[in-house]
Amino acid sequence: GAGVSQTPSNKVTEKGKYVELRCDPISGHTALYWYRQSLGQGPEFLIYFQGTGAADDSGLPNDRFFAVRPEGSVSTLKIQRTERGDSAVYLCASGPGQGSYGYTFGSGTRLTVV
Amino acid sequence: GEDVEQSLFLSVREGDSSVINCTYTDSSSTYLYWYKQEPGAGLQLLTYIFSNMDMKQDQRLTVLLNKKDKHLSLRIADTQTGDSAIYFCAENQGGRRALTFGSGTRLQVQP
């Protein structure tokens, strides 16, 4: 597609439930990133994929968070046993993978845990 | 990573120049970035500078980098109301792909 697409744009879930957030990167981009942005803060890195593999998952806050990218394109961020503190905008970005480190962000999924 | 620091708010009049400042932390960062975020929108990459450069100019945007003081600035010439947004600086600490962002500077442009 023309840009990075994230679905859903908004998600409200109850505390303790499981959620999946989807990211469709720009076609041909091998690098894919997940960030989390809390209100009034800058984005915070979660995980980076190069192709199908997680090249850097050092930002995942705990083992409730997991992400996959099985075919090297679409990625899913999975959050188990959601907590109110997980409420944030989850941003996905993709890039060509080599050369410049600049990449393109999607509009995000706003997750609210009630 | 350690904090990337920015001032919270800047207000300018339309037509004036805006200067947004940032202090970063890691001298091994290879690139430094400026992103723009408008309400309800994702982050838009405005410009970036390689760490061995002192200055980069791109139309109305000028980026200055002082490596000794780990200080980065973004100057917007002839600021317009459409420039009103939150501006984030970011660095790739240790040359990693992951970026560390500041908390953002809200730029308000008054007509």
Tab-separated table of N, CA, C and O in Angstrom, chain B residues 4-91:
chain	number	residue	atom	x	y	z
B	4	VAL	N	16.147	11.955	26.350
B	4	VAL	CA	16.378	13.004	25.371
B	4	VAL	C	15.482	14.145	25.804
B	4	VAL	O	14.279	13.958	25.982
B	5	GLU	N	16.029	15.330	25.995
B	5	GLU	CA	15.268	16.412	26.610
B	5	GLU	C	14.914	17.511	25.621
B	5	GLU	O	15.737	17.923	24.807
B	6	GLN	N	13.677	17.970	25.737
B	6	GLN	CA	13.182	19.080	24.942
B	6	GLN	C	12.348	19.981	25.832
B	6	GLN	O	11.717	19.509	26.780
B	7	SER	N	12.286	21.261	25.476
B	7	SER	CA	11.358	22.145	26.168
B	7	SER	C	9.943	21.795	25.729
B	7	SER	O	9.735	21.286	24.625
B	8	LEU	N	8.978	22.064	26.598
B	8	LEU	CA	7.621	21.571	26.367
B	8	LEU	C	6.831	22.384	25.353
B	8	LEU	O	6.001	21.848	24.628
B	9	PHE	N	7.087	23.686	25.323
B	9	PHE	CA	6.167	24.555	24.583
B	9	PHE	C	6.910	25.725	23.976
B	9	PHE	O	7.851	26.257	24.581
B	10	LEU	N	6.484	26.124	22.759
B	10	LEU	CA	7.036	27.301	22.098
B	10	LEU	C	5.912	27.988	21.349
B	10	LEU	O	5.160	27.332	20.613
B	11	SER	N	5.797	29.297	21.527
B	11	SER	CA	4.780	30.066	20.827
B	11	SER	C	5.457	31.151	20.001
B	11	SER	O	6.319	31.874	20.506
B	12	VAL	N	5.077	31.247	18.719
B	12	VAL	CA	5.654	32.260	17.836
B	12	VAL	C	4.529	32.889	17.021
B	12	VAL	O	3.422	32.329	16.924
B	13	ARG	N	4.824	34.015	16.433
B	13	ARG	CA	3.860	34.658	15.545
B	13	ARG	C	4.144	34.217	14.106
B	13	ARG	O	5.295	33.956	13.731
B	14	GLU	N	3.088	34.148	13.333
B	14	GLU	CA	3.202	33.770	11.926
B	14	GLU	C	4.213	34.671	11.216
B	14	GLU	O	4.205	35.898	11.400
B	15	GLY	N	5.102	34.047	10.434
B	15	GLY	CA	6.122	34.805	9.717
B	15	GLY	C	7.450	34.880	10.441
B	15	GLY	O	8.484	35.138	9.807
B	16	ASP	N	7.429	34.667	11.765
B	16	ASP	CA	8.686	34.665	12.528
B	16	ASP	C	9.408	33.334	12.330
B	16	ASP	O	8.861	32.372	11.789
B	17	SER	N	10.651	33.284	12.798
B	17	SER	CA	11.386	32.014	12.821
B	17	SER	C	11.140	31.308	14.149
B	17	SER	O	10.998	31.959	15.184
B	18	SER	N	11.095	29.992	14.094
B	18	SER	CA	10.964	29.165	15.309
B	18	SER	C	12.259	28.382	15.486
B	18	SER	O	12.816	27.886	14.505
B	19	VAL	N	12.710	28.265	16.716
B	19	VAL	CA	13.875	27.432	17.006
B	19	VAL	C	13.506	26.463	18.116
B	19	VAL	O	13.156	26.882	19.228
B	20	ILE	N	13.549	25.192	17.811
B	20	ILE	CA	13.223	24.143	18.779
B	20	ILE	C	14.515	23.435	19.142
B	20	ILE	O	15.280	23.024	18.245
B	21	ASN	N	14.757	23.309	20.433
B	21	ASN	CA	16.025	22.765	20.917
B	21	ASN	C	15.870	21.381	21.537
B	21	ASN	O	14.806	21.040	22.058
B	22	CYS	N	16.945	20.630	21.497
B	22	CYS	CA	16.947	19.260	22.013
B	22	CYS	C	18.340	18.946	22.535
B	22	CYS	O	19.346	19.313	21.915
B	23	THR	N	18.387	18.274	23.672
B	23	THR	CA	19.653	17.767	24.198
B	23	THR	C	19.587	16.252	24.197
B	23	THR	O	18.648	15.691	24.775
B	24	TYR	N	20.527	15.621	23.526
B	24	TYR	CA	20.510	14.166	23.480
B	24	TYR	C	21.627	13.616	24.344
B	24	TYR	O	22.376	14.366	24.974
B	25	THR	N	21.718	12.284	24.397
B	25	THR	CA	22.558	11.700	25.435
B	25	THR	C	23.733	10.877	24.930
B	25	THR	O	24.740	10.747	25.624
B	26	ASP	N	23.633	10.301	23.732
B	26	ASP	CA	24.603	9.279	23.347
B	26	ASP	C	25.500	9.786	22.227
B	26	ASP	O	25.034	10.008	21.108
B	27	SER	N	26.780	9.950	22.521
B	27	SER	CA	27.708	10.468	21.516
B	27	SER	C	27.947	9.469	20.388
B	27	SER	O	28.478	9.843	19.345
B	28	SER	N	27.530	8.213	20.574
B	28	SER	CA	27.718	7.225	19.507
B	28	SER	C	26.504	7.136	18.581
B	28	SER	O	26.487	6.318	17.654
B	29	SER	N	25.496	7.964	18.823
B	29	SER	CA	24.354	7.986	17.904
B	29	SER	C	24.835	8.409	16.532
B	29	SER	O	25.547	9.395	16.391
B	30	THR	N	24.426	7.674	15.494
B	30	THR	CA	24.921	7.967	14.148
B	30	THR	C	24.011	8.935	13.408
B	30	THR	O	24.456	9.658	12.528
B	31	TYR	N	22.730	8.929	13.741
B	31	TYR	CA	21.779	9.835	13.117
B	31	TYR	C	20.945	10.507	14.200
B	31	TYR	O	20.670	9.912	15.251
B	32	LEU	N	20.529	11.732	13.922
B	32	LEU	CA	19.586	12.443	14.781
B	32	LEU	C	18.462	12.949	13.905
B	32	LEU	O	18.685	13.359	12.760
B	33	TYR	N	17.249	12.895	14.447
B	33	TYR	CA	16.060	13.092	13.637
B	33	TYR	C	15.153	14.167	14.242
B	33	TYR	O	15.129	14.367	15.462
B	34	TRP	N	14.366	14.768	13.355
B	34	TRP	CA	13.238	15.586	13.778
B	34	TRP	C	11.974	15.031	13.139
B	34	TRP	O	11.917	14.844	11.917
B	35	TYR	N	10.974	14.755	13.986
B	35	TYR	CA	9.667	14.290	13.542
B	35	TYR	C	8.610	15.323	13.933
B	35	TYR	O	8.738	16.024	14.946
B	36	LYS	N	7.542	15.354	13.142
B	36	LYS	CA	6.409	16.257	13.388
B	36	LYS	C	5.165	15.401	13.602
B	36	LYS	O	4.944	14.429	12.871
B	37	GLN	N	4.367	15.758	14.608
B	37	GLN	CA	3.120	15.039	14.870
B	37	GLN	C	1.974	16.024	14.985
B	37	GLN	O	1.964	16.857	15.895
B	38	GLU	N	1.026	15.908	14.061
B	38	GLU	CA	-0.176	16.733	14.126
B	38	GLU	C	-1.265	15.968	14.868
B	38	GLU	O	-1.192	14.733	14.952
B	39	PRO	N	-2.255	16.673	15.407
B	39	PRO	CA	-3.277	16.011	16.234
B	39	PRO	C	-3.912	14.820	15.526
B	39	PRO	O	-4.353	14.924	14.388
B	40	GLY	N	-3.943	13.676	16.212
B	40	GLY	CA	-4.596	12.487	15.676
B	40	GLY	C	-3.853	11.811	14.543
B	40	GLY	O	-4.375	10.873	13.938
B	41	ALA	N	-2.644	12.263	14.259
B	41	ALA	CA	-1.890	11.707	13.124
B	41	ALA	C	-0.635	11.002	13.601
B	41	ALA	O	-0.208	11.172	14.741
B	42	GLY	N	-0.074	10.212	12.724
B	42	GLY	CA	1.192	9.554	13.027
B	42	GLY	C	2.341	10.531	12.930
B	42	GLY	O	2.174	11.711	12.635
B	43	LEU	N	3.521	10.018	13.183
B	43	LEU	CA	4.728	10.838	13.134
B	43	LEU	C	5.215	10.973	11.703
B	43	LEU	O	5.312	9.999	10.974
B	44	GLN	N	5.564	12.194	11.339
B	44	GLN	CA	6.086	12.468	9.999
B	44	GLN	C	7.558	12.840	10.111
B	44	GLN	O	7.905	13.773	10.855
B	45	LEU	N	8.414	12.114	9.400
B	45	LEU	CA	9.830	12.455	9.407
B	45	LEU	C	10.039	13.765	8.665
B	45	LEU	O	9.705	13.892	7.489
B	46	LEU	N	10.595	14.770	9.376
B	46	LEU	CA	10.857	16.057	8.754
B	46	LEU	C	12.230	16.084	8.109
B	46	LEU	O	12.398	16.481	6.964
B	47	THR	N	13.220	15.705	8.883
B	47	THR	CA	14.587	15.734	8.419
B	47	THR	C	15.454	14.939	9.377
B	47	THR	O	15.036	14.640	10.497
B	48	TYR	N	16.655	14.612	8.926
B	48	TYR	CA	17.610	13.962	9.811
B	48	TYR	C	19.002	14.454	9.444
B	48	TYR	O	19.225	14.985	8.359
B	49	ILE	N	19.925	14.285	10.376
B	49	ILE	CA	21.297	14.723	10.148
B	49	ILE	C	22.240	13.617	10.584
B	49	ILE	O	22.021	12.977	11.615
B	50	PHE	N	23.244	13.380	9.786
B	50	PHE	CA	24.262	12.398	10.134
B	50	PHE	C	25.182	13.020	11.173
B	50	PHE	O	25.440	14.227	11.143
B	51	SER	N	25.699	12.225	12.062
B	51	SER	CA	26.423	12.748	13.220
B	51	SER	C	27.738	13.430	12.875
B	51	SER	O	28.292	14.144	13.713
B	52	ASN	N	28.242	13.258	11.662
B	52	ASN	CA	29.502	13.931	11.313
B	52	ASN	C	29.260	15.268	10.611
B	52	ASN	O	30.193	15.879	10.096
B	53	MET	N	27.990	15.697	10.584
B	53	MET	CA	27.642	16.979	9.993
B	53	MET	C	27.362	18.001	11.093
B	53	MET	O	26.950	17.643	12.202
B	54	ASP	N	27.567	19.279	10.785
B	54	ASP	CA	27.248	20.345	11.728
B	54	ASP	C	25.916	21.008	11.407
B	54	ASP	O	25.268	21.570	12.279
B	55	MET	N	25.557	20.983	10.131
B	55	MET	CA	24.371	21.713	9.700
B	55	MET	C	23.772	21.014	8.483
B	55	MET	O	24.477	20.436	7.651
B	56	LYS	N	22.463	21.095	8.416
B	56	LYS	CA	21.758	20.617	7.229
B	56	LYS	C	20.601	21.557	6.958
B	56	LYS	O	19.855	21.901	7.877
B	57	GLN	N	20.464	21.977	5.701
B	57	GLN	CA	19.371	22.882	5.347
B	57	GLN	C	18.487	22.203	4.312
B	57	GLN	O	18.967	21.565	3.371
B	58	ASP	N	17.182	22.349	4.513
B	58	ASP	CA	16.205	21.753	3.605
B	58	ASP	C	15.031	22.713	3.530
B	58	ASP	O	14.158	22.711	4.404
B	59	GLN	N	15.020	23.557	2.506
B	59	GLN	CA	13.972	24.564	2.300
B	59	GLN	C	13.858	25.441	3.538
B	59	GLN	O	14.812	26.124	3.887
B	60	ARG	N	12.716	25.434	4.233
B	60	ARG	CA	12.552	26.327	5.398
B	60	ARG	C	13.192	25.769	6.671
B	60	ARG	O	13.204	26.440	7.700
B	61	LEU	N	13.698	24.549	6.596
B	61	LEU	CA	14.221	23.889	7.792
B	61	LEU	C	15.744	23.937	7.817
B	61	LEU	O	16.391	23.645	6.814
B	62	THR	N	16.295	24.287	8.980
B	62	THR	CA	17.738	24.231	9.194
B	62	THR	C	17.993	23.461	10.476
B	62	THR	O	17.422	23.783	11.523
B	63	VAL	N	18.828	22.438	10.382
B	63	VAL	CA	19.205	21.650	11.549
B	63	VAL	C	20.647	21.978	11.898
B	63	VAL	O	21.520	21.981	11.037
B	64	LEU	N	20.867	22.277	13.174
B	64	LEU	CA	22.219	22.512	13.677
B	64	LEU	C	22.564	21.441	14.698
B	64	LEU	O	21.734	21.111	15.568
B	65	LEU	N	23.773	20.913	14.600
B	65	LEU	CA	24.222	19.874	15.520
B	65	LEU	C	25.525	20.301	16.180
B	65	LEU	O	26.506	20.611	15.504
B	66	ASN	N	25.530	20.321	17.494
B	66	ASN	CA	26.722	20.604	18.290
B	66	ASN	C	27.059	19.317	19.048
B	66	ASN	O	26.455	19.024	20.086
B	67	LYS	N	27.999	18.555	18.521
B	67	LYS	CA	28.309	17.251	19.109
B	67	LYS	C	28.984	17.378	20.467
B	67	LYS	O	28.790	16.540	21.345
B	68	LYS	N	29.751	18.430	20.627
B	68	LYS	CA	30.467	18.614	21.900
B	68	LYS	C	29.470	18.747	23.047
B	68	LYS	O	29.636	18.143	24.111
B	69	ASP	N	28.417	19.538	22.806
B	69	ASP	CA	27.416	19.772	23.850
B	69	ASP	C	26.234	18.818	23.726
B	69	ASP	O	25.292	18.914	24.516
B	70	LYS	N	26.232	17.929	22.734
B	70	LYS	CA	25.114	17.020	22.452
B	70	LYS	C	23.813	17.825	22.332
B	70	LYS	O	22.792	17.513	22.950
B	71	HIS	N	23.861	18.852	21.513
B	71	HIS	CA	22.730	19.757	21.340
B	71	HIS	C	22.318	19.787	19.879
B	71	HIS	O	23.152	19.950	18.985
B	72	LEU	N	21.040	19.625	19.667
B	72	LEU	CA	20.442	19.614	18.331
B	72	LEU	C	19.366	20.688	18.286
B	72	LEU	O	18.613	20.849	19.262
B	73	SER	N	19.293	21.416	17.187
B	73	SER	CA	18.203	22.393	17.072
B	73	SER	C	17.583	22.319	15.687
B	73	SER	O	18.223	21.906	14.717
B	74	LEU	N	16.321	22.731	15.649
B	74	LEU	CA	15.564	22.811	14.398
B	74	LEU	C	15.058	24.234	14.252
B	74	LEU	O	14.332	24.713	15.131
B	75	ARG	N	15.449	24.898	13.184
B	75	ARG	CA	14.964	26.236	12.915
B	75	ARG	C	13.987	26.158	11.741
B	75	ARG	O	14.298	25.580	10.702
B	76	ILE	N	12.799	26.739	11.950
B	76	ILE	CA	11.803	26.813	10.892
B	76	ILE	C	11.687	28.283	10.511
B	76	ILE	O	11.285	29.123	11.331
B	77	ALA	N	12.049	28.588	9.272
B	77	ALA	CA	11.953	29.980	8.796
B	77	ALA	C	10.531	30.271	8.352
B	77	ALA	O	9.804	29.375	7.903
B	78	ASP	N	10.121	31.549	8.501
B	78	ASP	CA	8.809	31.987	8.022
B	78	ASP	C	7.702	31.030	8.486
B	78	ASP	O	6.972	30.430	7.691
B	79	THR	N	7.611	30.871	9.791
B	79	THR	CA	6.692	29.889	10.367
B	79	THR	C	5.242	30.205	9.984
B	79	THR	O	4.798	31.356	10.055
B	80	GLN	N	4.515	29.152	9.596
B	80	GLN	CA	3.120	29.275	9.174
B	80	GLN	C	2.199	28.585	10.181
B	80	GLN	O	2.639	27.733	10.944
B	81	THR	N	0.907	28.899	10.119
B	81	THR	CA	-0.036	28.270	11.052
B	81	THR	C	-0.061	26.757	10.849
B	81	THR	O	-0.288	26.001	11.798
B	82	GLY	N	0.190	26.297	9.633
B	82	GLY	CA	0.247	24.864	9.369
B	82	GLY	C	1.428	24.159	10.006
B	82	GLY	O	1.484	22.930	10.014
B	83	ASP	N	2.362	24.933	10.551
B	83	ASP	CA	3.498	24.343	11.259
B	83	ASP	C	3.153	24.019	12.707
B	83	ASP	O	3.950	23.384	13.403
B	84	SER	N	1.982	24.448	13.166
B	84	SER	CA	1.563	24.136	14.537
B	84	SER	C	1.437	22.632	14.706
B	84	SER	O	0.715	21.963	13.965
B	85	ALA	N	2.168	22.076	15.643
B	85	ALA	CA	2.233	20.617	15.835
B	85	ALA	C	3.154	20.352	17.017
B	85	ALA	O	3.669	21.280	17.647
B	86	ILE	N	3.356	19.072	17.294
B	86	ILE	CA	4.370	18.671	18.284
B	86	ILE	C	5.586	18.170	17.516
B	86	ILE	O	5.448	17.369	16.582
B	87	TYR	N	6.752	18.644	17.905
B	87	TYR	CA	7.992	18.275	17.242
B	87	TYR	C	8.836	17.418	18.195
B	87	TYR	O	9.085	17.808	19.337
B	88	PHE	N	9.265	16.277	17.683
B	88	PHE	CA	10.069	15.349	18.477
B	88	PHE	C	11.463	15.239	17.889
B	88	PHE	O	11.622	15.078	16.672
B	89	CYS	N	12.472	15.302	18.739
B	89	CYS	CA	13.796	14.903	18.291
B	89	CYS	C	14.035	13.466	18.735
B	89	CYS	O	13.398	12.969	19.674
B	90	ALA	N	14.914	12.781	18.028
B	90	ALA	CA	15.173	11.376	18.314
B	90	ALA	C	16.608	11.044	17.928
B	90	ALA	O	17.181	11.650	17.025
B	91	GLU	N	17.170	10.077	18.645
B	91	GLU	CA	18.516	9.604	18.332
B	91	GLU	C	18.510	8.089	18.284
B	91	GLU	O	17.660	7.440	18.910
